[in-house]
Amino acid sequence: MKEIAQELRAARRILMSLHRQPDGDSIGSTLAIAMALRRLGQEVTVTSPDPVPHAYDFLPGVETIVPWRELGSAQFDLVALYDCADERRPGAPRPLRDYAPRILNVDHHATNSRFGDVVFVDPVAAASAELAYRTLELLGVTVDRDLALLLYVGLETDTGGFRYATTTPGSHRLAARLLDAGIEPGEVSELVYERQSVGGLRLLGLALDSLRLRPELSLAYFVLGDDAFAEAGATAQDAETIGIVDYARRLEGIEVAGLLRSDGPGEVKLSLRSKGQVNVAELAARIGGGGHERAAGATLMGDLAQAEEVLLGLFERR
Ligand SMILES: [Mn+2]
């Protein structure tokens, strides 16, 4: 971790990127580091392969995020990534090496490929925000309300509101520090969770109707085609925001919940959530995906029916 802080301090021009379909942790931890480094007088560019979801548009610094294509052939001293489990996650149009001679990789996904020159992976951390906080401490930056807000959103969303088994005493201690810095949990929760779109809620309705139950496999999953999004008037972002897959995990007798959703022609996104007995990161890795023991995913080539066969095959051979 000290090396991480040293590397960040040594670079003059730093490029940071969110990961594809950025979540609260990717946005919160990345923007927190960027904000801290800017305060230290460093030049930081934050980019993203996908837009920031509406749920997170209130976070300080989101307005500074530029799309990859705007970077052109710009050169940096360092590419610094938080919450990116592999080199493809930032969705850069060119190899990361084309942007900077050094790559820094800080993450909490156990499946992290350990890419880059300086790597710090702590699978015990519930969120990359915990690692970002440790970085800020080492940088000697005071965590004021803006920084606390970024870290709190990362921590709160990646722990499912401190409900997931990844939540540790350390997560709660950090939350307490962030509350001391002025965070109002009720306010944040309303901003993140209670500004959802009607399209998202309609999509949830369609997903609930599509429920497939395989109790002999302890599996329940939803299937959403491209037409579902049009019918509901929803975007892929709405699907993420409303947390559709979690509704299937609530079922008694079910260990793993899944969501198969068509993501353009010939591509299906699979999300898996486990109650804990089944390591879904390991299952997802078998089909080219990754993630955490209890939350993982993969992108499957082919149509929905083919993706469903892959999913069932995975569980039949488990
Ligand atoms: Mn994360």
Coordinates of N, CA and C and ligand atoms in Angstrom, one line a residue, residues 19 23 25-26 83 107-109 126-128 158 292, ligand 1:
H19 N -14.7 1.3 -14.4 CA -14.8 0.1 -15.2 C -16.1 0.1 -15.9
D23 N -20.1 1.0 -11.2 CA -21.0 1.0 -10.0 C -20.5 2.0 -9.0
D25 N -18.9 1.7 -6.3 CA -17.6 1.5 -5.8 C -16.5 2.0 -6.8
S26 N -16.7 1.7 -8.0 CA -15.8 2.1 -9.1 C -15.8 3.7 -9.1
D83 N -10.7 -0.9 -8.5 CA -11.9 -1.7 -8.7 C -11.9 -2.4 -10.1
D107 N -7.3 -3.2 -6.1 CA -8.6 -3.9 -6.2 C -8.9 -4.8 -5.1
H108 N -10.2 -5.2 -5.0 CA -10.6 -6.2 -3.9 C -11.2 -7.4 -4.5
H109 N -11.3 -7.6 -5.8 CA -11.8 -8.8 -6.5 C -10.7 -9.9 -6.4
A126 N -14.2 -5.2 1.6 CA -15.6 -5.3 1.1 C -15.8 -4.4 -0.1
A127 N -14.9 -3.4 -0.2 CA -15.1 -2.4 -1.3 C -13.7 -1.9 -1.7
S128 N -13.6 -1.4 -2.9 CA -12.3 -0.7 -3.3 C -12.2 0.6 -2.5
D158 N -21.3 -1.4 -2.4 CA -20.6 -2.7 -2.6 C -20.9 -3.7 -1.5
H292 N -16.8 -11.9 -7.4 CA -16.6 -12.3 -6.0 C -17.3 -13.6 -5.8
Ligands
MN1 MN -16.0 -3.0 -5.9

